[in-house]
XYZ file of C-alpha atoms in Angstrom:
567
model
C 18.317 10.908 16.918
C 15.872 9.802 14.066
C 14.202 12.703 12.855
C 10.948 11.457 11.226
C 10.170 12.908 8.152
C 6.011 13.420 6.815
C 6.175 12.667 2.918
C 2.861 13.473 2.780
C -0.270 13.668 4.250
C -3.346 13.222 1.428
C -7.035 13.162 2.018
C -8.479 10.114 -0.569
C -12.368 10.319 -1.514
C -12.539 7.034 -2.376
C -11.108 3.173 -2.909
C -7.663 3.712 -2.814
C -4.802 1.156 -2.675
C -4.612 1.004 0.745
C -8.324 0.389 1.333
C -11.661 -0.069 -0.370
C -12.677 3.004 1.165
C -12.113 6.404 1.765
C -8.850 7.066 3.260
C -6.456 9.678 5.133
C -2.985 8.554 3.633
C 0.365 9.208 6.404
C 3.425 8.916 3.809
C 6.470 8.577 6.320
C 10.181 8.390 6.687
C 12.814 7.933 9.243
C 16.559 7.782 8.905
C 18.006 6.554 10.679
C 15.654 4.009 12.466
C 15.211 4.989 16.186
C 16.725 2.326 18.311
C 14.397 0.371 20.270
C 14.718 2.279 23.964
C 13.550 5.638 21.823
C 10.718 3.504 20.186
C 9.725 2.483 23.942
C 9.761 5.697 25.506
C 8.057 7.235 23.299
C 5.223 4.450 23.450
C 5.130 5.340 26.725
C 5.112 9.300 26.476
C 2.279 8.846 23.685
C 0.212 6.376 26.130
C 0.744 8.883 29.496
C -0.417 11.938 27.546
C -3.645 10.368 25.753
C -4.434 8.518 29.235
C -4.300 11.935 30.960
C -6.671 13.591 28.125
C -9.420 11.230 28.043
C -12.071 12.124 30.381
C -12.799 10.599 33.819
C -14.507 7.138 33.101
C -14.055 7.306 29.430
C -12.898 3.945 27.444
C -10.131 4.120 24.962
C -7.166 2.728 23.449
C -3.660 3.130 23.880
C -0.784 3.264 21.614
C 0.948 -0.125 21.813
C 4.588 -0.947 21.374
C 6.206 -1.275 17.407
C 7.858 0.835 14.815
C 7.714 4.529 14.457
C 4.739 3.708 11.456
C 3.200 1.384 13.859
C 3.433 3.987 16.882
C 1.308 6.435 14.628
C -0.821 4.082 13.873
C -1.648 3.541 17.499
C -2.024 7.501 18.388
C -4.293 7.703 16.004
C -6.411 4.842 16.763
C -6.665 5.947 20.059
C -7.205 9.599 19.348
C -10.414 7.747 17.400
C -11.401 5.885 20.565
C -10.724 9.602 22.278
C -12.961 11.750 20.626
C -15.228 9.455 20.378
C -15.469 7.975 17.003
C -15.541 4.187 15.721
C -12.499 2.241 15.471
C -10.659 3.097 12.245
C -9.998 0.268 9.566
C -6.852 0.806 7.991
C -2.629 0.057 9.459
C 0.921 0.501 7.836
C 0.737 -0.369 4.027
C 4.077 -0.067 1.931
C 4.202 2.847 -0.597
C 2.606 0.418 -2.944
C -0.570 -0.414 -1.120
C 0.818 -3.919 0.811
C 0.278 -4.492 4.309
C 3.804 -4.687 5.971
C 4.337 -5.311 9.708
C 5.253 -1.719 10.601
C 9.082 -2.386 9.615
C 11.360 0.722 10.506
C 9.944 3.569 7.694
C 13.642 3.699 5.962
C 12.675 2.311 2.402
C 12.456 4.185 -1.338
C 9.209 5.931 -0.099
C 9.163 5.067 3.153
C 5.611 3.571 4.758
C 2.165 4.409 4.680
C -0.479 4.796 7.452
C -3.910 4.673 6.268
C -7.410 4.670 8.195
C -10.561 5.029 7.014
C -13.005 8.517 7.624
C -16.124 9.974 7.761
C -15.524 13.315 8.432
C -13.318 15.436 6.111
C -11.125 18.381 8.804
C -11.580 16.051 11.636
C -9.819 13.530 10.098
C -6.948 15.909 8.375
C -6.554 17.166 11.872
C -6.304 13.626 13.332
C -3.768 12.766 11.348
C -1.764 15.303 11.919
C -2.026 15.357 15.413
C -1.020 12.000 16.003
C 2.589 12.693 13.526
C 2.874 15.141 15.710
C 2.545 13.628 19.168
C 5.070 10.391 18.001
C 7.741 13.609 16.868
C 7.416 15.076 19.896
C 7.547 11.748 21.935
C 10.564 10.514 20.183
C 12.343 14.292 20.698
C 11.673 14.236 24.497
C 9.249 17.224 24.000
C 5.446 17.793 25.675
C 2.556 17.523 23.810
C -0.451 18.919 24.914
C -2.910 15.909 24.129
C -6.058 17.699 25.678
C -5.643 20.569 23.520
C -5.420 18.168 19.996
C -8.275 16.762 21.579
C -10.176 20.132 22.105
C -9.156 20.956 18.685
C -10.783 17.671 17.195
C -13.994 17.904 18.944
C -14.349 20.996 17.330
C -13.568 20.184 13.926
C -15.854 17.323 14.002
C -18.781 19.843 15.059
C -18.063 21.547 12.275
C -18.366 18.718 9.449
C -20.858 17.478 11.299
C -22.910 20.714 10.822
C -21.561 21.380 7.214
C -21.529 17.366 6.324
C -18.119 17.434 5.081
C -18.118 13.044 4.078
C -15.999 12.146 1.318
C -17.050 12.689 -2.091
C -17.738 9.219 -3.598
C -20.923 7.567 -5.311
C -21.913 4.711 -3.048
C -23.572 1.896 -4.321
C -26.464 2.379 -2.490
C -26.859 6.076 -4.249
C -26.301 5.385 -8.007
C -28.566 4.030 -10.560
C -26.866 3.334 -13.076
C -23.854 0.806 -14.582
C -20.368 1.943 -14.430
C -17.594 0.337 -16.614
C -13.905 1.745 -15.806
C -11.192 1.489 -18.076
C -7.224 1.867 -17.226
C -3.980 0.677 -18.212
C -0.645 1.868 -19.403
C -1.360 2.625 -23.047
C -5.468 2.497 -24.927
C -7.490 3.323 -22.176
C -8.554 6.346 -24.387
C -9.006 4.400 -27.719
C -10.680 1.216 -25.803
C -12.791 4.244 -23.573
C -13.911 6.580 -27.229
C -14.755 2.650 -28.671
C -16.810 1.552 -26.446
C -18.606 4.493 -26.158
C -19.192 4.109 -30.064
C -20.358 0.075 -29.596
C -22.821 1.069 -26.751
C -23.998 4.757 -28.379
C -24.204 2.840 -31.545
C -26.464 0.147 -29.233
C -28.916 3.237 -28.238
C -27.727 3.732 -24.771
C -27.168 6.944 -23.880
C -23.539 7.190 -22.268
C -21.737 9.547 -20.217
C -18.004 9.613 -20.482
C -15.282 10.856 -18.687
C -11.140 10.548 -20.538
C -8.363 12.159 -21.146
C -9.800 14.906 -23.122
C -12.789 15.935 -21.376
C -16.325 14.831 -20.497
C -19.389 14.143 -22.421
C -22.878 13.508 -21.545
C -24.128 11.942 -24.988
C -23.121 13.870 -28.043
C -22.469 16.732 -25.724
C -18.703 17.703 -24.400
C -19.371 19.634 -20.834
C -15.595 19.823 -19.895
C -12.420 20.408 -21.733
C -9.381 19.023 -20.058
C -7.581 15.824 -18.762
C -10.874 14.339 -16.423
C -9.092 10.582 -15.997
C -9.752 11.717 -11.795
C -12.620 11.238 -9.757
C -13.870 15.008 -10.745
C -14.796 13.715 -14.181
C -16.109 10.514 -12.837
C -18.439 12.342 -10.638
C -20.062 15.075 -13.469
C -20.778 11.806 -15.212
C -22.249 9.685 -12.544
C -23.976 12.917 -11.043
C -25.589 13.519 -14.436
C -29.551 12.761 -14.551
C -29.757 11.656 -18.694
C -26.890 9.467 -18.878
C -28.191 5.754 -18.834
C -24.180 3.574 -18.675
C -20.724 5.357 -17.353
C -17.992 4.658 -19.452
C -14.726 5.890 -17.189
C -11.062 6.157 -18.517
C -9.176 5.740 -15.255
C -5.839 6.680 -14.617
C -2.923 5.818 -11.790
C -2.887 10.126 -11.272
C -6.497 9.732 -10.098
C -6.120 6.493 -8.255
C -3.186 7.628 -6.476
C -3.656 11.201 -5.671
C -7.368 11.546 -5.460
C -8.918 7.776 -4.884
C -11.443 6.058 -6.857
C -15.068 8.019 -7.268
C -17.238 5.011 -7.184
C -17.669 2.348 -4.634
C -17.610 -0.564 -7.103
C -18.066 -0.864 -11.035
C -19.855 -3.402 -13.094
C -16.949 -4.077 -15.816
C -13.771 -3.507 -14.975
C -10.997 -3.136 -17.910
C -7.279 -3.540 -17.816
C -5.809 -2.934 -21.301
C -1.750 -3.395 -20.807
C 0.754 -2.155 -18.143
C 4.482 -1.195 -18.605
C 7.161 1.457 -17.474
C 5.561 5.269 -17.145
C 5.437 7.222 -14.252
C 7.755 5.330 -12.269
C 9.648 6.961 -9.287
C 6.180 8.881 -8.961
C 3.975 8.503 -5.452
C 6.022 5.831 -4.432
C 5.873 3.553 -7.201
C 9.307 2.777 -8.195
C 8.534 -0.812 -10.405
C 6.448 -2.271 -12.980
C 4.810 -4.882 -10.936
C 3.555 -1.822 -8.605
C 2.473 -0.109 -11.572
C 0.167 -3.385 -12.098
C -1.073 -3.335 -8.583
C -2.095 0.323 -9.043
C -4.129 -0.273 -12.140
C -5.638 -3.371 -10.798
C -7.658 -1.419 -8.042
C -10.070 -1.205 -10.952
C -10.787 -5.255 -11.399
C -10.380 -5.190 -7.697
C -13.358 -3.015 -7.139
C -15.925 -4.570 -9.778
C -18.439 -5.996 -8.672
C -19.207 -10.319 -8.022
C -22.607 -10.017 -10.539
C -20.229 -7.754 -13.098
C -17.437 -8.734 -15.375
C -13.342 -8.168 -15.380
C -11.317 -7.522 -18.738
C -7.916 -8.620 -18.553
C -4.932 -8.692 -21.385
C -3.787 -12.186 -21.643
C -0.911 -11.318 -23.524
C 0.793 -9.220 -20.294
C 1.222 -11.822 -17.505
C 1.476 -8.933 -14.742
C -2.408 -8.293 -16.021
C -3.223 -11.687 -16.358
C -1.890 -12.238 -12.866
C -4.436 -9.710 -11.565
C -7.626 -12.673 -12.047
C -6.331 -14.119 -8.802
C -7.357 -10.719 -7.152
C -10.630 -10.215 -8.538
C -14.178 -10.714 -7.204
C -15.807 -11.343 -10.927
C -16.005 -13.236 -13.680
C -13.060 -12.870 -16.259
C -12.862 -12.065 -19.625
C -9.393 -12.493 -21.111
C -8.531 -10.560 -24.069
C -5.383 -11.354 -26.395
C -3.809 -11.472 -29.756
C -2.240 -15.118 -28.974
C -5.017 -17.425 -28.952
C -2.661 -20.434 -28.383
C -1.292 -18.495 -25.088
C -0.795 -20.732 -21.983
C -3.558 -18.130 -20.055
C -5.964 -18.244 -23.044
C -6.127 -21.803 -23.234
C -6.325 -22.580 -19.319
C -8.689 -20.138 -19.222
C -11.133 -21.628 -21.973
C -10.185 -24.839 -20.624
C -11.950 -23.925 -17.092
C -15.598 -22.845 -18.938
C -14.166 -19.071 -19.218
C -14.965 -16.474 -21.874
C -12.057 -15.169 -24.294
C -11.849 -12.455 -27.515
C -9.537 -13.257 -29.421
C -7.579 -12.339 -32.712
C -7.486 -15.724 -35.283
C -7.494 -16.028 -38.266
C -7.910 -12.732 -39.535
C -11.114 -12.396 -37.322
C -12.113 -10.828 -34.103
C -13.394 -13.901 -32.366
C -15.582 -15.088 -29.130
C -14.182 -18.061 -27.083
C -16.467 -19.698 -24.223
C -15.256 -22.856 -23.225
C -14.890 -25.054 -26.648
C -16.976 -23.098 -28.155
C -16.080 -19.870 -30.968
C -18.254 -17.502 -32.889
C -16.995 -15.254 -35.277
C -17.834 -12.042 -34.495
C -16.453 -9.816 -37.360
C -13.530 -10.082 -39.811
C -10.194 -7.437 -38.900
C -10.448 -6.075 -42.087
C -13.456 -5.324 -40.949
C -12.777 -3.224 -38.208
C -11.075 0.032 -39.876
C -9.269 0.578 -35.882
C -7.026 -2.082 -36.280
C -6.054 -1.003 -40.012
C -6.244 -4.452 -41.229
C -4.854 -5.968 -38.006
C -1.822 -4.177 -39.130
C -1.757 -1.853 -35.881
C -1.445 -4.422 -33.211
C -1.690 -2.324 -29.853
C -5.395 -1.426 -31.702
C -6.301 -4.771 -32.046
C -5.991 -5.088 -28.396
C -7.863 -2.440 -27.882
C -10.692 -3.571 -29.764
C -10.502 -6.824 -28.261
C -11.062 -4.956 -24.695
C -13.801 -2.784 -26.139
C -15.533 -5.739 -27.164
C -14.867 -7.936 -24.288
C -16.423 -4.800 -21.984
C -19.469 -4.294 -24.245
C -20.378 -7.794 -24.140
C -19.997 -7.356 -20.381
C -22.807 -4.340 -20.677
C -25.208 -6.737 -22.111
C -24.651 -6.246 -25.758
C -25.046 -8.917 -28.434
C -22.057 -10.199 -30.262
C -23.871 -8.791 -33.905
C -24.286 -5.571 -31.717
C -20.328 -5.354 -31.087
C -19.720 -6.543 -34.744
C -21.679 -3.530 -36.320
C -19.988 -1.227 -33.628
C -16.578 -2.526 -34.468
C -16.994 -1.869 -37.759
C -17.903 1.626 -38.010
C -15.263 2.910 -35.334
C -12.396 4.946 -36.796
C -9.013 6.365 -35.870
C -10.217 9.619 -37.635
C -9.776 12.997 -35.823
C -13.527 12.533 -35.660
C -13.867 9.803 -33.276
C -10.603 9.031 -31.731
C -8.786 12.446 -32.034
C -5.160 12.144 -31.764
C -4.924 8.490 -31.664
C -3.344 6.895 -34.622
C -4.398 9.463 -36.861
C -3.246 8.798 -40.303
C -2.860 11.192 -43.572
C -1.663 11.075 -47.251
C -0.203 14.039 -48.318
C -0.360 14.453 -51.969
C 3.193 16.316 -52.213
C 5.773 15.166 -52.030
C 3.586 11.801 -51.772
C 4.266 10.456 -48.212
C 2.454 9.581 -44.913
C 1.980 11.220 -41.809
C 0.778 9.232 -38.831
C 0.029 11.871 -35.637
C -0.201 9.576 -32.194
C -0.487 10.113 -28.295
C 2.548 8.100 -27.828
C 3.952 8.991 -24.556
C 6.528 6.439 -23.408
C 8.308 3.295 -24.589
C 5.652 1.216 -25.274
C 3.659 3.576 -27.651
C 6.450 4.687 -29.420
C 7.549 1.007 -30.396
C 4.302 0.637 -31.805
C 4.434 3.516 -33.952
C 7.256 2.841 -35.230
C 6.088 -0.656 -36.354
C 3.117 0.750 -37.485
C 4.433 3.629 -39.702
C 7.209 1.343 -41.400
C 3.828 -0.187 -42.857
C 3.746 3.226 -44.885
C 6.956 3.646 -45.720
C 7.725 3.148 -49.330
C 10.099 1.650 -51.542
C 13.339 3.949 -51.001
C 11.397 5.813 -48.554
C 12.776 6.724 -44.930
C 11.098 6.586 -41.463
C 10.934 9.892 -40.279
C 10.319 10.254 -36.128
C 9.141 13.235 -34.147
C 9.797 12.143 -30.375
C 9.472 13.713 -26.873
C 7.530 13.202 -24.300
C 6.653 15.073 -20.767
C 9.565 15.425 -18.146
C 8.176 13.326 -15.177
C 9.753 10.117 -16.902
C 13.324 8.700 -15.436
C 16.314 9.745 -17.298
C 16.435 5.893 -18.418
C 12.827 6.295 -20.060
C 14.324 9.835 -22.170
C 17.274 8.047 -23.215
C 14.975 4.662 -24.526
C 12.617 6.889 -26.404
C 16.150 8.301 -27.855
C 17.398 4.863 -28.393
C 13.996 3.499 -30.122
C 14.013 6.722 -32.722
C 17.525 5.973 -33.182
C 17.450 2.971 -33.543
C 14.128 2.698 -36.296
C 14.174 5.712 -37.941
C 16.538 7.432 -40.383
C 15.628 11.341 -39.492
C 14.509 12.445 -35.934
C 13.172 15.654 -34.903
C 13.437 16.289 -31.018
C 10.515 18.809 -30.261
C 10.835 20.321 -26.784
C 7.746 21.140 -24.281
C 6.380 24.237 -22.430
C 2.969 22.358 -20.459
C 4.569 19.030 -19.568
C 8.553 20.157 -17.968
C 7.407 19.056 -14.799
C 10.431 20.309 -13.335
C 12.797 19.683 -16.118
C 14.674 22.050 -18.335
C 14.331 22.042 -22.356
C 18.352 21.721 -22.315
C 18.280 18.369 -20.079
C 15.722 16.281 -21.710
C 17.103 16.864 -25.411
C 20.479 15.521 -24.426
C 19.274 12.565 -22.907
C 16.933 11.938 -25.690
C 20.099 13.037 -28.095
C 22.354 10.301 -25.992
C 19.532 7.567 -26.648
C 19.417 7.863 -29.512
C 23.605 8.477 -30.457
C 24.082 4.826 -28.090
C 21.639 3.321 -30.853
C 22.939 4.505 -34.120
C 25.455 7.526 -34.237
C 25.040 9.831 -37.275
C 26.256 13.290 -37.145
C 23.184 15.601 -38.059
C 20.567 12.753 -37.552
C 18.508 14.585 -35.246
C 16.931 18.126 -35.029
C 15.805 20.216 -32.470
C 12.167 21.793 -32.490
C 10.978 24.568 -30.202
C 7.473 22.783 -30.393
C 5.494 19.988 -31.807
C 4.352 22.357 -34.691
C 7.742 23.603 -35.782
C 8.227 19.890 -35.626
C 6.067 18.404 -38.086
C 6.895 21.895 -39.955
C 10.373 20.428 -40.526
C 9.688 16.979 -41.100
C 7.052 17.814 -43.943
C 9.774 20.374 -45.453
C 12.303 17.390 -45.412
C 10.396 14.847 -46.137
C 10.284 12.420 -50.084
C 8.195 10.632 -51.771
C 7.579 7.117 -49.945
C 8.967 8.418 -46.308
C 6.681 8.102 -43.595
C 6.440 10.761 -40.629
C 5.918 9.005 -37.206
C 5.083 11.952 -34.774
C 4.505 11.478 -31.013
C 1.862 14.494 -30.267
C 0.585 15.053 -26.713
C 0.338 19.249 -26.648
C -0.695 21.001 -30.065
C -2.977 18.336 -31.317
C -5.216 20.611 -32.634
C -3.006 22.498 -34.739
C -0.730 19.553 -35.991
C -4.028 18.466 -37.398
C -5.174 21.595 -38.660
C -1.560 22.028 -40.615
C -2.207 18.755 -42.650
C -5.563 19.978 -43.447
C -4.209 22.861 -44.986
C -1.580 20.754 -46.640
C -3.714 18.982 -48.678
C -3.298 15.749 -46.363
């Protein structure tokens, strides 16, 4: 017998994946498949029992024949038609948000039913009636369809009274722009800029990232407000004139999308984090995720894409608006079909920051210019100033606007805390560079960017680790990358981010990274913390090395102990 397995059931408040809309997710599993006389009698149990619940004279659907996904698809479209309530929008999505034809639910993640709602309990209940009427069809047992019924009326008198809807800004209800900002690495950097370009600009700008949220000058949170919570206090706030919304796949995944639509939407990069997470097992789903944000903005608004990552530049067939391409390769296939058809580019040429419509290029400001991008020497931030500018231009500023705003944004602890930070210490004379790194990607690019500082005779000195959600393949290739580019590495454990890990199993695959890169015996260290970390590295550091530390949980005090070192 197949015994059907409920992942999950999750309540989304807004544009989700699955749908554009609020949505009551049905993650589902069966192994092994029921064979197709169980699928049929069980069609048939579900059909009797509704049919006998409705009331005298009442219209209403019935289940129809198909896959156990499909089958609770059916219940639950005709428990709508039941109760009453309009016809749901939604059907059997794979994990990854793509319509499938209700195949047997036996994949990595199994299937998805999704339908829209209006009322909050009613709809939780709904759901779960219907996975329970298909288990109980498909196990031979009764189900007593009047009483789910009974039970649903009721619920919906409730929300009805208390007005339990989902908790998303319509379009209809908010006054003011929105841009959203996501992406594998920079959505804080590109979010904290373009805050600076349009603050800078005299709009007044509410913000919602990684480290809180801010209604002008003023933070009103502390914490990690990427979700729709921090979208909300933003949108919900009465003095902010422009949203500015870091967006991540947690809150697009777990939670749904606050807003009905945005005006610019921004893609900065996508690669390998969080995979194996929510059902998203590849890189190319990680895309799809993220793209829900160009997805969603607006016809009259703009879309930012990265030309230099095809899986985002693929995402301007899905969009609604115009597109802005963004990329450090002007002569780039995309780029130049892209100017070729009339559209709008920034690019990196030259040594300048420049704007591209059609055949046409201005000049907007020169890189050494723009202290982010350290001379253009940090790559990953000239992309993010080329998405920061791209979206501000998309919010109606003028390219001398951008320019001014580009070049008084800094990767101080002042404006873009954590990100990039960089300090000289006076003795012994090295560098320290203190970074959010958290995965492959950002840890290449610190590495790059801190062999920059590195002296003549002076070593690269890494401080690596990460939280414990990542595959054992992503520990061992943050291993392999320290090995591999620097000559000491410190390993510094964590207590917030384990996620179900033990100190003792990520430091062995980060030590076996690193050992299949470059063995040396007594080439890596390991720290109780990030502060003992840095600690360590400072006391071993020389003149000329450069310190490359990847800091996600004692930012404040890592800074605060180069402060007191003179740095």
């Amino acid at each position: 017998m197949a015994a059907l397995e409920v992942v999950e059931i999750r309540t989304l408040d807004g544009a989700n994946i699955f749908l554009p809309r609020p949505a009551i997710k049905i993650q589902l599993r069966a192994d092994p498949a029921p064979p197709p006389a169980a699928l049929a009698a069980a069609w048939g149990r579900c059909a009797a029992w509704l049919r006998a619940a409705r009331p005298p004279g009442q219209p209403g659907a019935e289940p129809e024949p198909g896959g156990v996904a499909g089958l609770v698809w059916s219940v639950a479209t005709a428990l709508h038609a039941a109760l009453p309530l309009p016809a749901p929008a939604g059907g059997v999505f794979a994990a990854d948000g793509r319509p499938v034809a209700a195949p047997p639910p036996c994949a990595p993640g199994g299937v998805v039913v999704a339908f829209d709602w209006a009322w909050r309990s009613c709809a939780e209940g709904l759901a779960r009636q219907a996975v329970a009427a298909v288990e109980a069809a498909l196990a031979g047992r009764a189900f007593d369809a009047g009483g789910a019924l009974g039970a649903l009326r009721e619920a919906l008198a409730r929300d009805r009274e208390r007005g339990d809807r989902p908790l998303w800004v319509r379009d209809a209800d908010r006054r003011i722009p929105i841009v959203s900002i996501t992406g594998t690495n920079g959505k804080t950097t590109t979010t904290r800029c373009l805050v600076h370009l349009l603050t800078a600009a005299g709009r007044r700008v509410g913000t919602a990232n990684s480290s809180g949220v801010w209604i002008g000058a003023e933070q009103v949170l502390e914490g990690d407000y990427t979700g729709p919570a921090g979208a909300r206090r933003v949108l919900e706030d009465p003095a902010v004139e422009v949203a500015v919304l870091e967006t991540a796949r947690g809150g697009i995944l777990l939670r749904g999308v606050a807003y009905e639509s945005n005006d610019v939407g921004v893609v900065t990069n996508v690669s390998a984090d969080h995979l194996g997470l929510q059902g998203i097992e590849t890189v190319e789903q990680l895309a799809g995720v993220k793209g829900l944000v160009v997805r969603l903005t607006r016809p009259e608004g703009r879309a930012v894409l990265n030309a230099d990552d095809p899986l985002i530049t693929a995402l301007a067939g899905q969009v609604r608006a115009p597109v802005t391409l963004f990329g450090r390769d002007p002569e780039g296939a995309a780029i130049r079909a892209h100017l070729a058809g009339g559209g709008r580019a920034l690019l990196a040429t030259g040594g300048w920051i420049v704007l591209a419509e059609g055949g046409s290029r201005t000049p907007l400001v020169a890189l050494d210019d723009v202290p982010m991008t350290f001379g253009g020497r940090a790559s990953h931030m000239v992309e993010n100033a080329l998405a920061a500018a791209a979206a501000a231009l998309g919010c109606g500023l003028d390219p001398p606007a951008v320019a001014r705003g580009l070049a008084s944004f800094r990767n101080s602890p002042e404006q873009n805390f954590g990100r990039l930070n960089v300090f000289t210490l006076r003795e012994p004379a090295c560098t320290a560079i203190v970074d959010y790194a958290h995965n492959e990607a950002g840890l290449a690019h610190l590495l790059a960017f801190a062999g920059h500082y590195r002296r003549a005779g002076g070593r690269l000195i890494a401080i690596v680790g990460t939280a414990g959600d990542r595959p054992d393949a992503t520990l061992r290739g943050l291993g392999r990358l320290a090995g591999a580019g620097a000559d000491l590495v410190w390993i510094k454990e964590t207590a917030r981010y384990l996620r179900g890990r033990t100190p003792a199993e990520m430091n062995a695959l980060f030590a076996a990274g690193g050992a299949a890169a470059r063995p040396a015996p007594g080439q890596y260290t390991i720290a109780p913390d990030e502060l003992t970390a840095l600690t360590g590295a400072l006391a071993a550091a020389r003149e000329g090395d450069a310190i490359a530390m990847m800091c996600l949980e004692q930012q404040a005090e890592v800074l605060a102990l180069l402060a007191e070192r003179g740095a």
